[in-house]
Amino acid sequence: MIFARSIALLFCAASVFAQDLPTYQVVHAFGIPDNGVGRPAREASVISPIHVTGDAEGNVFVGYVNLVFRIDAQTGIYSLAAGNGSPLSTGDGGLATEAGFSQINGLAVHGDSLYIAHVAPCGIRRVDLSSGIVETVAGTGACPGSLDPDPFAGPVASTAVNPLRINVDAQGRLLFASRNRVGRIDFGSQMIELVAGEGFGDEGDGGPAVDAQLRSPSDVLADAEGNIYIAEFNGRRIRKVDAATGDISIVAGTGAEGNSGDGGPAVEANLERPVDLAIDSTGTKLYFGGLFTNTIRVVDLAAGTIDRFAGGAPGGSQLEDAPALETALFGVGLGLWVNPNDELVFTDARAHTVLKVTDQGIITRIAGRPQGADASPLGDSGPAQTASITPREVLVTPSGRVLITGVIQNRVREVKDGLMTTIAGTGAFSSTGDGGLALEASFNPGRMAADAQGVVYLHDNLSNLVRRILPDGTIDSLGTLIPANSGLAVRQDGTLLYRSQSGQHRVVVENFTDLAFPVAGTTGSPGFSGDGGPADQAQLSSPQGLAIDADNNLYICDLSNKRVRMVAGDTGIITTIAGNGMDFDVPGGSGPATGVGVGFVFDCAVDLAGNVIFTGGTAAGESAILRLDRASNTVHVIAGGPGAGVPITRVFAVDVDERGVIYVSDTGNNRILALVPSNLEGPYITGLITPASFGAGDQLAPGGWVEVYGVNLAGSTTDWSQFFNGGMAPTTIDGTSLSAGGSPSAISFVGPGQVNGQVGDGVMEGNTALQVTNALGSSNVVALSSAQRAGSLLAPPSFATADKQYVAALLDNGSAFAGPPGLIAGANFRRAKAGDVAVLYGVGFGGVTPNAPSGNIVNGTTALPNVTVTLGGQEVQVAFAGLTPGLIGLYQFNIVVPAGVSGDVLLEITVDGVTTTQVLCLAVE
């Protein structure tokens, strides 16, 4: 029929193991897949953006810790520009999107070059924006120390640099700040020269900049005339190096800390640690943000005055399309850039957005989904698979609850019936609330554990106490202070709580009434010893995660010893059960448990069969998920690691549920992954989308279509052709059914890995829970957002070029497609011309008149209300807009191509006030 079986959302683990070991499908369980790449930037998951810059066309580049994304100026689409998620610097000579970047300190664009400054190793790399290739252009990789030779005079390739923020001047020379100096790189001569600074201090104003002292310069930029402006973080000033004389002077700041002086002389104002600078095209408006003020200020360089420009509204909130002076900002100062229209673009790291102030002083959001002043998490009470998360810990409780902590969001959140909800924490970065409701308490969450009585134990990194979230929803604390980085595990009867103390290289246990006493690693010094003897006499080295099995055996992630060790519950004897103490090296993906290198082990879990699931770290900074098969005493890589189809980075935690599904906290990609075993009993949903050929969206409408992906969803592969009852589609095929919002759905296709269906007309605004049922039982519940109208148009991936997605539009009574000739080999394509009737198809556009019940073949003519179609912003004639007669749930739009438009023009359809969100082109001659 009208829906082909589309690509799945999931990826398969590459390795094939022994017959008795299951393979694992790696899927996005919770969190926006791929950070929202390919979506409009306003719908992307923009978690704590730090840097921002752009090019002459207005395309915006947003930098994170080790990733850079691009926002297209024309379409608003969010795409990856650099970084594969690895925290190490790798990949020179290859594609930037496949390279690893260490901690990014700054971004700058000049022409077709994107420059990225980073540390560990220290250097500056260049991405060729035309080819996508990355190369190192400055620095040796070493970070210069205080006793190293002056790094501002020498060849670019052989001089160590430690860049902090970068900008490019009008001549294409790269400016950077480092070690109380400002340097400049001339790529023509391949030399570094000193621009300003000869040490830490305040002296030198009025004289040569190269002889002046600076206090921790945090940013540097040049105007069109070559004047250089320097933000001093600890000096709390902004200074200028005159292009003509080379002399330095103060343009803003007294040197005293504060946020005062607005409306008066800039040199008499107090500043809060300026971090980033931006300047307009006239060279008269200099913008900066203070680290703690959440205010952007502007210096009028011609008048010498300073004023507030955006943010700082008392008691305000982050508004959209409102005066910038009337809105509140929550994490600004880290990234500022003036675009070609002289509009200020900046990041709000704590509200997880990229914003813009127009020339009318109006603030608007260009990327990210807005969040509140307390960094309230997007997605609460919404579908877990599209929630914004900053995961740290993931925990499966004995009762099967899946809990997630957010290291930025300062909450404990639960996934239940496919929805994400907060169960503890206000989001504030403080430690309060004992004796009251957990939802009204505050903390910075670390490790978690849970017992069979429903008590959740949480390490609070701020108070260094173990907080308890009790079954009645209240919170309290255990009284013993514990060090940071403490792992937790609790016996299922709730009698003993184990805590790893990484800095003391030991594990202790307490019974909640007596003081804690050591159970492993009592010497207090790091080392590796004691296997085969009492655990309390052994040596550990920075132990991290802990786990306990049904026999009360205690598993220790002995991080720096690069091993998993076990303390027998009955004897207290400690042994190494995985790892040989070496860096990650598992040849062929499997090997003897104690004969392979597993690298740094952060966390571990035990399944019901006693197999141990744990994390390992590779030399390239990637994470691997390993399974110790207790029956064969072998270790297998089941996900991640070198060459993995799904890169996994900076894994903090793993856990496993009673079905053997493994949950992984992939902190480098802000998501939770699920590893679904091939031997799973019963159906399991791994992902939901609206039909892939119609945009693969994440919002349903009444009568809309959904593709359900998973494991064991059906016992056969069959479509609906044999199961119609008159004009009504089946709701069950070979024993497989799909419910949406508790009501049966029409089904068009079933297979072991996919079920396609049309949801009922009763789908309500908000969220819709979906579940598959077959002879093996009922699946987990997964939810999609739902609305009365959520339309999308047919636009298969085959109708796309490198930078454009064309809508599938029929011309000439269906004998040709609208598009560039040759778009698909062997198909008839031509560009539409004025007067042509182009026929478009879509799904999810909602109710029509007269009503046409879902699951029924449409008879007669129906109409959608209040339809507007635009091409390139020009409204066009709509000859028909309604359901396609003779089919089920397929909408049709017949539009007349107007005169006066040409090229690849953007297409938008609005039905009853709701506009399509796809970025689609119609090819017009």
Coordinates of C-alpha atoms in Angstrom, one line a residue, residues 367-851:
A367 CA 18.1 27.0 18.6
G368 CA 17.2 24.8 21.5
R369 CA 14.0 24.2 23.4
P370 CA 13.5 26.8 26.1
Q371 CA 13.9 25.9 29.7
G372 CA 13.3 27.9 32.9
A373 CA 15.5 29.8 35.3
D374 CA 16.1 26.8 37.4
A375 CA 17.1 24.8 34.3
S376 CA 13.8 22.9 34.5
P377 CA 14.2 19.9 32.2
L378 CA 12.4 19.8 28.9
G379 CA 10.3 16.8 28.4
D380 CA 8.8 16.3 31.9
S381 CA 5.4 14.7 31.6
G382 CA 6.3 14.1 27.9
P383 CA 7.7 11.2 25.9
A384 CA 11.0 10.0 27.3
Q385 CA 12.5 9.2 23.9
T386 CA 12.4 12.9 23.0
A387 CA 13.2 14.5 26.4
S388 CA 16.2 16.7 26.8
I389 CA 18.5 15.0 29.3
T390 CA 22.0 15.5 30.7
P391 CA 22.4 12.0 32.1
R392 CA 24.9 10.9 34.8
E393 CA 23.4 7.8 36.5
V394 CA 20.9 5.3 35.2
L395 CA 19.4 2.9 37.7
V396 CA 16.9 0.0 37.4
T397 CA 15.2 -0.5 40.7
P398 CA 14.2 -4.0 42.0
S399 CA 10.6 -3.1 41.1
G400 CA 11.6 -2.3 37.5
R401 CA 11.6 1.5 37.7
V402 CA 14.1 3.2 35.4
L403 CA 15.6 6.3 37.1
I404 CA 18.0 8.9 35.6
T405 CA 19.9 11.7 37.3
G406 CA 20.7 14.9 35.4
V407 CA 24.1 16.4 36.3
I408 CA 23.1 19.8 35.0
Q409 CA 19.4 19.5 35.7
N410 CA 20.0 18.5 39.3
R411 CA 17.0 16.2 39.5
V412 CA 16.1 12.5 39.7
R413 CA 13.7 11.6 36.8
E414 CA 11.7 8.5 36.2
V415 CA 10.7 6.8 32.9
K416 CA 7.2 5.4 33.4
D417 CA 4.7 4.3 30.7
G418 CA 7.0 5.9 28.1
L419 CA 6.9 9.3 29.8
M420 CA 9.6 11.3 31.6
T421 CA 8.8 12.7 35.0
T422 CA 10.7 14.3 37.9
I423 CA 10.5 12.5 41.2
A424 CA 13.0 14.5 43.2
G425 CA 14.8 17.9 43.0
T426 CA 13.9 21.4 42.1
G427 CA 16.9 21.9 39.8
A428 CA 18.6 24.4 42.1
F429 CA 22.4 23.9 42.7
S430 CA 22.1 23.7 46.4
S431 CA 21.5 21.1 49.2
T432 CA 18.2 21.6 51.0
G433 CA 14.9 19.9 51.8
D434 CA 15.5 17.1 54.3
G435 CA 12.3 16.1 56.0
G436 CA 10.1 17.4 53.3
L437 CA 8.9 16.4 49.8
A438 CA 11.7 15.1 47.5
L439 CA 10.2 17.3 44.7
E440 CA 10.9 20.4 46.8
A441 CA 14.4 19.4 47.8
S442 CA 17.7 20.4 46.0
F443 CA 20.9 18.5 45.5
N444 CA 23.6 17.8 42.9
P445 CA 23.1 14.1 42.1
G446 CA 25.9 11.4 41.9
R447 CA 25.5 7.7 42.2
M448 CA 22.2 6.0 43.1
A449 CA 21.1 2.6 44.5
A450 CA 17.7 1.2 45.4
D451 CA 16.4 -1.6 47.7
A452 CA 13.4 -3.9 47.4
Q453 CA 11.4 -1.7 49.8
G454 CA 11.3 1.1 47.3
V455 CA 13.9 3.3 49.0
V456 CA 16.2 5.1 46.5
Y457 CA 19.6 6.2 47.8
L458 CA 21.4 9.1 46.3
H459 CA 24.8 10.6 46.8
D460 CA 24.6 14.4 47.0
N461 CA 27.8 15.9 45.7
L462 CA 27.2 19.2 47.5
S463 CA 26.6 18.0 51.0
N464 CA 28.6 14.7 50.6
L465 CA 25.7 12.9 52.3
V466 CA 23.6 10.0 51.2
R467 CA 20.1 11.3 50.6
R468 CA 17.1 8.8 50.7
I469 CA 14.0 9.2 48.6
L470 CA 11.4 7.3 50.5
P471 CA 8.4 5.5 49.1
D472 CA 6.0 8.2 50.4
G473 CA 7.8 10.8 48.3
T474 CA 9.8 12.5 51.2
I475 CA 13.5 12.9 51.5
D476 CA 16.0 12.6 54.3
S477 CA 19.8 12.1 54.8
L478 CA 22.0 9.6 56.4
G479 CA 24.3 11.3 58.8
T480 CA 27.8 10.2 57.8
L481 CA 29.7 12.5 55.5
I482 CA 31.2 10.6 52.6
P483 CA 33.8 11.8 50.0
A484 CA 33.0 12.9 46.5
N485 CA 32.9 10.3 43.7
S486 CA 31.3 7.7 45.9
G487 CA 29.6 4.7 44.4
L488 CA 26.6 3.1 46.1
A489 CA 25.1 -0.3 46.3
V490 CA 22.5 -1.6 48.8
R491 CA 21.4 -5.1 49.8
Q492 CA 17.9 -5.9 48.6
D493 CA 16.6 -6.2 52.1
G494 CA 17.9 -2.7 52.8
T495 CA 20.1 -3.8 55.7
L496 CA 23.6 -2.8 54.4
L497 CA 24.7 0.1 52.3
Y498 CA 28.0 -0.1 50.5
R499 CA 29.9 3.0 49.5
S500 CA 33.1 3.3 47.4
Q501 CA 35.5 6.0 48.5
S502 CA 37.6 6.7 45.5
G503 CA 40.0 9.1 47.1
Q504 CA 40.6 6.7 50.1
H505 CA 40.9 3.7 47.8
R506 CA 38.4 1.6 49.8
V507 CA 34.9 0.4 50.0
V508 CA 33.0 0.8 53.3
V509 CA 29.7 -0.6 54.5
E510 CA 27.2 0.6 57.1
N511 CA 24.0 -0.7 58.6
F512 CA 22.4 2.7 59.2
T513 CA 22.8 2.5 63.0
D514 CA 26.5 1.9 63.4
L515 CA 29.4 3.8 61.9
A516 CA 30.6 2.6 58.5
F517 CA 33.4 0.1 58.6
P518 CA 35.8 -0.9 55.8
V519 CA 34.9 -3.9 53.7
A520 CA 37.7 -3.7 51.1
G521 CA 40.8 -1.7 50.6
T522 CA 41.7 -0.6 54.1
T523 CA 45.2 0.6 53.6
G524 CA 44.1 4.0 52.3
S525 CA 46.8 4.0 49.7
P526 CA 46.4 3.1 46.0
G527 CA 47.6 -0.2 44.8
F528 CA 46.7 -3.7 43.6
S529 CA 47.0 -6.6 46.0
G530 CA 45.1 -9.0 48.1
D531 CA 43.4 -11.3 45.6
G532 CA 42.5 -14.6 47.2
G533 CA 42.5 -13.1 50.7
P534 CA 40.2 -11.1 52.9
A535 CA 38.9 -8.0 51.1
D536 CA 39.5 -5.7 54.0
Q537 CA 43.3 -6.4 53.7
A538 CA 43.4 -5.8 49.9
Q539 CA 44.5 -2.7 48.0
L540 CA 42.2 -0.9 45.6
S541 CA 42.9 2.1 43.4
S542 CA 40.1 4.8 43.0
P543 CA 37.1 2.4 43.1
Q544 CA 34.0 3.7 41.5
G545 CA 30.7 1.9 40.7
L546 CA 29.4 -1.0 42.9
A547 CA 26.9 -3.8 42.4
I548 CA 25.4 -6.6 44.5
D549 CA 23.8 -9.8 43.2
A550 CA 21.1 -12.0 44.7
D551 CA 23.8 -13.9 46.8
N552 CA 25.1 -10.7 48.2
N553 CA 28.4 -10.9 46.3
L554 CA 29.8 -7.4 46.0
Y555 CA 31.3 -6.2 42.6
I556 CA 33.8 -3.4 42.6
C557 CA 34.8 -1.3 39.6
D558 CA 38.4 -0.9 40.5
L559 CA 38.9 2.1 38.2
S560 CA 42.7 2.8 38.1
N561 CA 43.5 -0.9 38.5
K562 CA 41.5 -1.5 35.3
R563 CA 39.7 -4.5 36.7
V564 CA 36.4 -5.7 38.0
R565 CA 36.8 -7.4 41.4
M566 CA 34.3 -9.4 43.5
V567 CA 34.0 -9.8 47.3
A568 CA 32.2 -13.1 48.0
G569 CA 29.1 -12.6 50.1
D570 CA 29.7 -15.7 52.3
T571 CA 33.5 -15.5 52.8
G572 CA 34.6 -11.9 52.3
I573 CA 37.4 -13.1 50.0
I574 CA 38.2 -10.8 47.1
T575 CA 39.2 -11.9 43.6
T576 CA 39.6 -10.3 40.2
I577 CA 36.9 -11.5 37.8
A578 CA 37.6 -9.3 34.7
G579 CA 40.6 -7.4 33.3
N580 CA 44.3 -7.8 33.4
G581 CA 45.1 -4.3 34.6
M582 CA 46.0 -3.0 31.1
D583 CA 44.5 -0.5 28.6
F584 CA 41.5 -1.6 26.6
D585 CA 42.5 -4.5 24.3
V586 CA 39.9 -7.2 23.6
P587 CA 41.1 -8.9 20.3
G588 CA 38.3 -10.0 18.2
G589 CA 35.7 -8.7 20.7
S590 CA 36.0 -11.5 23.2
G591 CA 38.6 -13.3 25.4
P592 CA 39.4 -14.9 28.7
A593 CA 37.9 -12.8 31.5
T594 CA 41.2 -12.0 33.3
G595 CA 43.3 -12.2 30.2
V596 CA 42.2 -9.1 28.3
G597 CA 42.6 -5.4 28.9
V598 CA 39.3 -3.7 29.8
G599 CA 40.7 -0.2 30.5
F600 CA 39.1 2.1 33.0
V601 CA 36.0 0.6 34.6
F602 CA 33.5 3.2 35.8
D603 CA 30.4 1.1 36.6
C604 CA 29.0 -2.5 36.6
A605 CA 25.8 -4.3 37.0
V606 CA 24.7 -8.0 37.4
D607 CA 21.8 -9.6 35.5
L608 CA 19.5 -12.3 36.9
A609 CA 21.8 -15.1 35.5
G610 CA 24.8 -13.7 37.3
N611 CA 26.5 -12.2 34.2
V612 CA 28.3 -9.0 34.9
I613 CA 27.8 -6.0 32.6
F614 CA 30.5 -3.3 32.9
T615 CA 32.1 -0.3 31.2
G616 CA 35.5 -0.2 29.7
G617 CA 37.6 2.7 28.3
T618 CA 39.6 2.6 25.0
A619 CA 42.8 4.4 24.3
A620 CA 41.0 6.7 22.0
G621 CA 38.6 7.9 24.7
E622 CA 35.7 5.9 23.5
S623 CA 33.6 3.7 25.9
A624 CA 32.8 0.0 25.4
I625 CA 30.2 -2.0 27.1
L626 CA 31.3 -5.5 28.1
R627 CA 29.7 -8.6 29.4
L628 CA 31.4 -11.2 31.6
D629 CA 29.7 -14.5 30.8
R630 CA 30.0 -16.4 34.0
A631 CA 29.2 -19.8 32.4
S632 CA 32.3 -19.6 30.1
N633 CA 34.3 -17.1 32.1
T634 CA 34.8 -15.0 29.0
V635 CA 34.5 -11.3 28.4
H636 CA 32.6 -10.0 25.3
V637 CA 32.4 -6.5 23.9
I638 CA 28.6 -6.1 23.3
A639 CA 28.5 -2.4 22.3
G640 CA 30.8 0.6 21.7
G641 CA 34.6 0.3 21.5
P642 CA 36.8 0.9 18.4
G643 CA 35.0 1.1 15.1
A644 CA 31.6 0.7 16.7
G645 CA 28.6 1.5 14.6
V646 CA 27.2 3.5 17.5
P647 CA 29.9 5.6 19.2
I648 CA 29.5 5.7 22.9
T649 CA 31.5 8.3 24.9
R650 CA 32.0 9.0 28.6
V651 CA 29.8 6.3 30.0
F652 CA 29.2 7.0 33.6
A653 CA 26.7 4.2 34.5
V654 CA 25.1 0.9 33.3
D655 CA 22.3 -1.2 34.7
V656 CA 20.2 -4.1 33.5
D657 CA 16.6 -5.0 34.0
E658 CA 15.0 -8.4 34.6
R659 CA 14.5 -9.0 30.9
G660 CA 18.2 -8.5 30.2
V661 CA 17.9 -5.1 28.6
I662 CA 20.9 -3.0 29.5
Y663 CA 20.7 0.7 30.0
V664 CA 23.7 2.9 29.3
S665 CA 24.3 6.5 30.4
D666 CA 26.0 7.9 27.3
T667 CA 26.9 11.3 28.8
G668 CA 29.0 12.4 25.8
N669 CA 25.9 12.4 23.7
N670 CA 23.2 13.4 26.3
R671 CA 21.2 10.2 25.9
I672 CA 20.4 6.9 27.5
L673 CA 21.0 3.9 25.2
A674 CA 19.2 0.5 25.5
L675 CA 21.0 -2.7 24.6
V676 CA 18.3 -5.1 23.7
P677 CA 19.3 -8.8 23.6
S678 CA 18.4 -11.0 20.7
N679 CA 17.2 -13.8 23.1
L680 CA 14.6 -11.5 24.7
E681 CA 11.3 -13.2 25.7
G682 CA 8.3 -11.2 24.6
P683 CA 7.9 -8.1 22.5
Y684 CA 9.9 -5.0 23.2
I685 CA 9.5 -1.6 21.5
T686 CA 12.8 0.2 20.8
G687 CA 11.5 3.2 19.0
L688 CA 8.6 5.1 17.5
I689 CA 8.4 7.5 14.6
T690 CA 5.7 8.8 12.2
P691 CA 6.4 7.3 8.8
A692 CA 10.0 7.7 7.7
S693 CA 9.1 8.8 4.1
F694 CA 7.0 11.5 5.6
G695 CA 9.7 13.1 7.8
A696 CA 10.1 10.5 10.5
G697 CA 8.6 12.9 13.0
D698 CA 7.8 12.5 16.7
Q699 CA 4.3 13.9 17.0
L700 CA 1.0 12.1 16.3
A701 CA -2.4 13.4 15.3
P702 CA -5.8 11.7 15.3
G703 CA -5.8 9.3 12.4
G704 CA -2.1 9.6 12.0
W705 CA 0.4 6.8 11.1
V706 CA 3.2 5.4 13.2
E707 CA 6.0 3.0 12.6
V708 CA 6.9 0.9 15.7
Y709 CA 10.4 -0.7 15.8
G710 CA 11.5 -3.4 18.2
V711 CA 12.2 -7.1 19.0
N712 CA 9.7 -10.0 18.8
L713 CA 6.9 -7.7 17.7
A714 CA 5.3 -10.4 15.5
G715 CA 5.8 -14.0 14.6
S716 CA 5.5 -13.4 10.8
T717 CA 6.0 -10.8 8.2
T718 CA 2.6 -9.9 6.7
D719 CA 0.8 -6.8 5.4
W720 CA -2.9 -6.0 5.6
S721 CA -4.0 -7.0 2.1
Q722 CA -5.6 -10.3 3.2
F723 CA -7.3 -9.0 6.3
F724 CA -9.7 -6.3 5.3
N725 CA -13.3 -6.6 6.4
G726 CA -15.2 -4.7 3.7
G727 CA -13.7 -1.2 3.7
M728 CA -12.2 -1.5 7.2
A729 CA -8.5 -2.2 7.9
P730 CA -7.6 -5.0 10.4
T731 CA -6.7 -4.2 14.0
T732 CA -5.0 -7.6 14.4
I733 CA -2.7 -9.4 12.0
D734 CA -1.6 -12.9 12.9
G735 CA -2.1 -12.3 16.5
T736 CA -0.3 -8.9 16.7
S737 CA -2.1 -5.8 17.7
L738 CA -1.2 -2.2 18.5
S739 CA -2.9 0.0 21.0
A740 CA -2.6 3.8 21.0
G741 CA -3.9 5.7 24.0
G742 CA -5.6 2.4 25.1
S743 CA -7.6 2.0 21.9
P744 CA -6.9 -0.4 19.1
S745 CA -5.2 0.8 15.9
A746 CA -5.6 -0.2 12.3
I747 CA -2.5 -2.2 11.2
S748 CA -1.0 -2.1 7.7
F749 CA 2.1 -4.3 8.3
V750 CA 3.6 -6.6 11.0
G751 CA 7.1 -8.1 11.2
P752 CA 9.4 -9.3 14.0
G753 CA 11.1 -5.9 14.0
Q754 CA 8.4 -3.5 12.8
V755 CA 4.7 -2.8 13.1
N756 CA 2.9 0.0 11.1
G757 CA -0.4 1.3 12.2
Q758 CA -2.9 4.1 12.1
V759 CA -4.0 5.5 15.4
G760 CA -7.6 6.2 16.2
D761 CA -9.5 9.4 16.0
G762 CA -9.7 9.6 19.8
V763 CA -6.0 10.4 20.2
M764 CA -5.9 13.4 22.6
E765 CA -3.7 16.5 22.8
G766 CA -0.6 15.8 24.9
N767 CA 0.9 12.3 24.8
T768 CA -0.1 9.0 23.3
A769 CA 1.1 5.7 24.8
L770 CA 1.6 2.9 22.4
Q771 CA 2.0 -0.8 23.2
V772 CA 2.3 -4.0 21.0
T773 CA 0.6 -7.2 22.1
N774 CA 1.1 -10.7 20.6
A775 CA 1.1 -14.3 21.6
L776 CA 4.3 -13.7 23.7
G777 CA 2.6 -11.0 25.8
S778 CA 2.6 -7.2 25.9
S779 CA 5.5 -5.0 25.2
N780 CA 6.8 -2.1 27.2
V781 CA 4.9 1.2 26.8
V782 CA 6.5 4.0 24.7
A783 CA 4.9 7.4 24.1
L784 CA 4.8 10.0 21.4
S785 CA 3.7 13.6 21.7
S786 CA 0.3 14.2 20.1
A787 CA -1.7 17.1 18.8
Q788 CA -4.9 17.7 16.9
R789 CA -2.8 18.4 13.8
A790 CA 0.8 17.4 13.2
G791 CA 1.0 17.2 9.4
S792 CA 4.0 16.1 7.3
L793 CA 4.5 15.7 3.6
L794 CA 5.8 12.8 1.6
A795 CA 9.5 13.5 1.1
P796 CA 11.5 10.3 0.8
P797 CA 15.3 10.4 1.4
S798 CA 15.8 9.5 -2.2
F799 CA 14.3 12.9 -3.1
A800 CA 17.3 14.7 -1.5
T801 CA 20.6 16.2 -2.6
A802 CA 23.5 17.0 -0.3
D803 CA 21.8 20.2 1.0
K804 CA 18.1 20.1 -0.1
Q805 CA 15.2 17.8 0.6
Y806 CA 12.5 18.0 -2.2
V807 CA 8.9 17.2 -1.6
A808 CA 7.4 14.4 -3.7
A809 CA 5.2 16.3 -6.0
L810 CA 3.4 14.8 -9.0
L811 CA 3.0 16.7 -12.2
D812 CA 1.3 15.9 -15.6
N813 CA -1.4 13.7 -14.0
G814 CA 1.2 11.6 -12.3
S815 CA 3.6 11.0 -15.2
A816 CA 6.4 13.1 -13.8
F817 CA 7.8 14.3 -10.5
A818 CA 8.8 17.9 -9.7
G819 CA 12.5 18.1 -9.2
P820 CA 15.8 18.6 -10.9
P821 CA 16.1 16.4 -13.9
G822 CA 18.1 13.2 -13.0
L823 CA 17.4 13.5 -9.3
I824 CA 16.7 9.7 -9.3
A825 CA 18.2 7.7 -12.1
G826 CA 15.5 6.2 -14.4
A827 CA 12.7 8.4 -13.1
N828 CA 11.0 11.2 -14.9
F829 CA 11.8 14.5 -13.2
R830 CA 11.3 18.1 -14.4
R831 CA 11.0 21.4 -12.7
A832 CA 7.5 22.7 -12.2
K833 CA 6.4 25.8 -14.1
A834 CA 3.8 28.5 -13.6
G835 CA 0.3 27.1 -14.1
D836 CA 1.2 23.5 -13.3
V837 CA -1.0 21.6 -10.8
A838 CA 1.4 19.9 -8.4
V839 CA -0.1 17.0 -6.3
L840 CA 1.4 16.5 -2.8
Y841 CA 0.6 13.8 -0.3
G842 CA 0.8 13.8 3.5
V843 CA -0.2 12.3 6.8
G844 CA -1.2 13.6 10.2
F845 CA -3.1 16.7 9.1
G846 CA -6.1 15.9 11.4
G847 CA -9.8 16.1 11.1
V848 CA -11.7 16.7 7.9
T849 CA -15.3 17.6 6.9
P850 CA -17.3 15.4 6.7
N851 CA -15.6 13.2 9.2

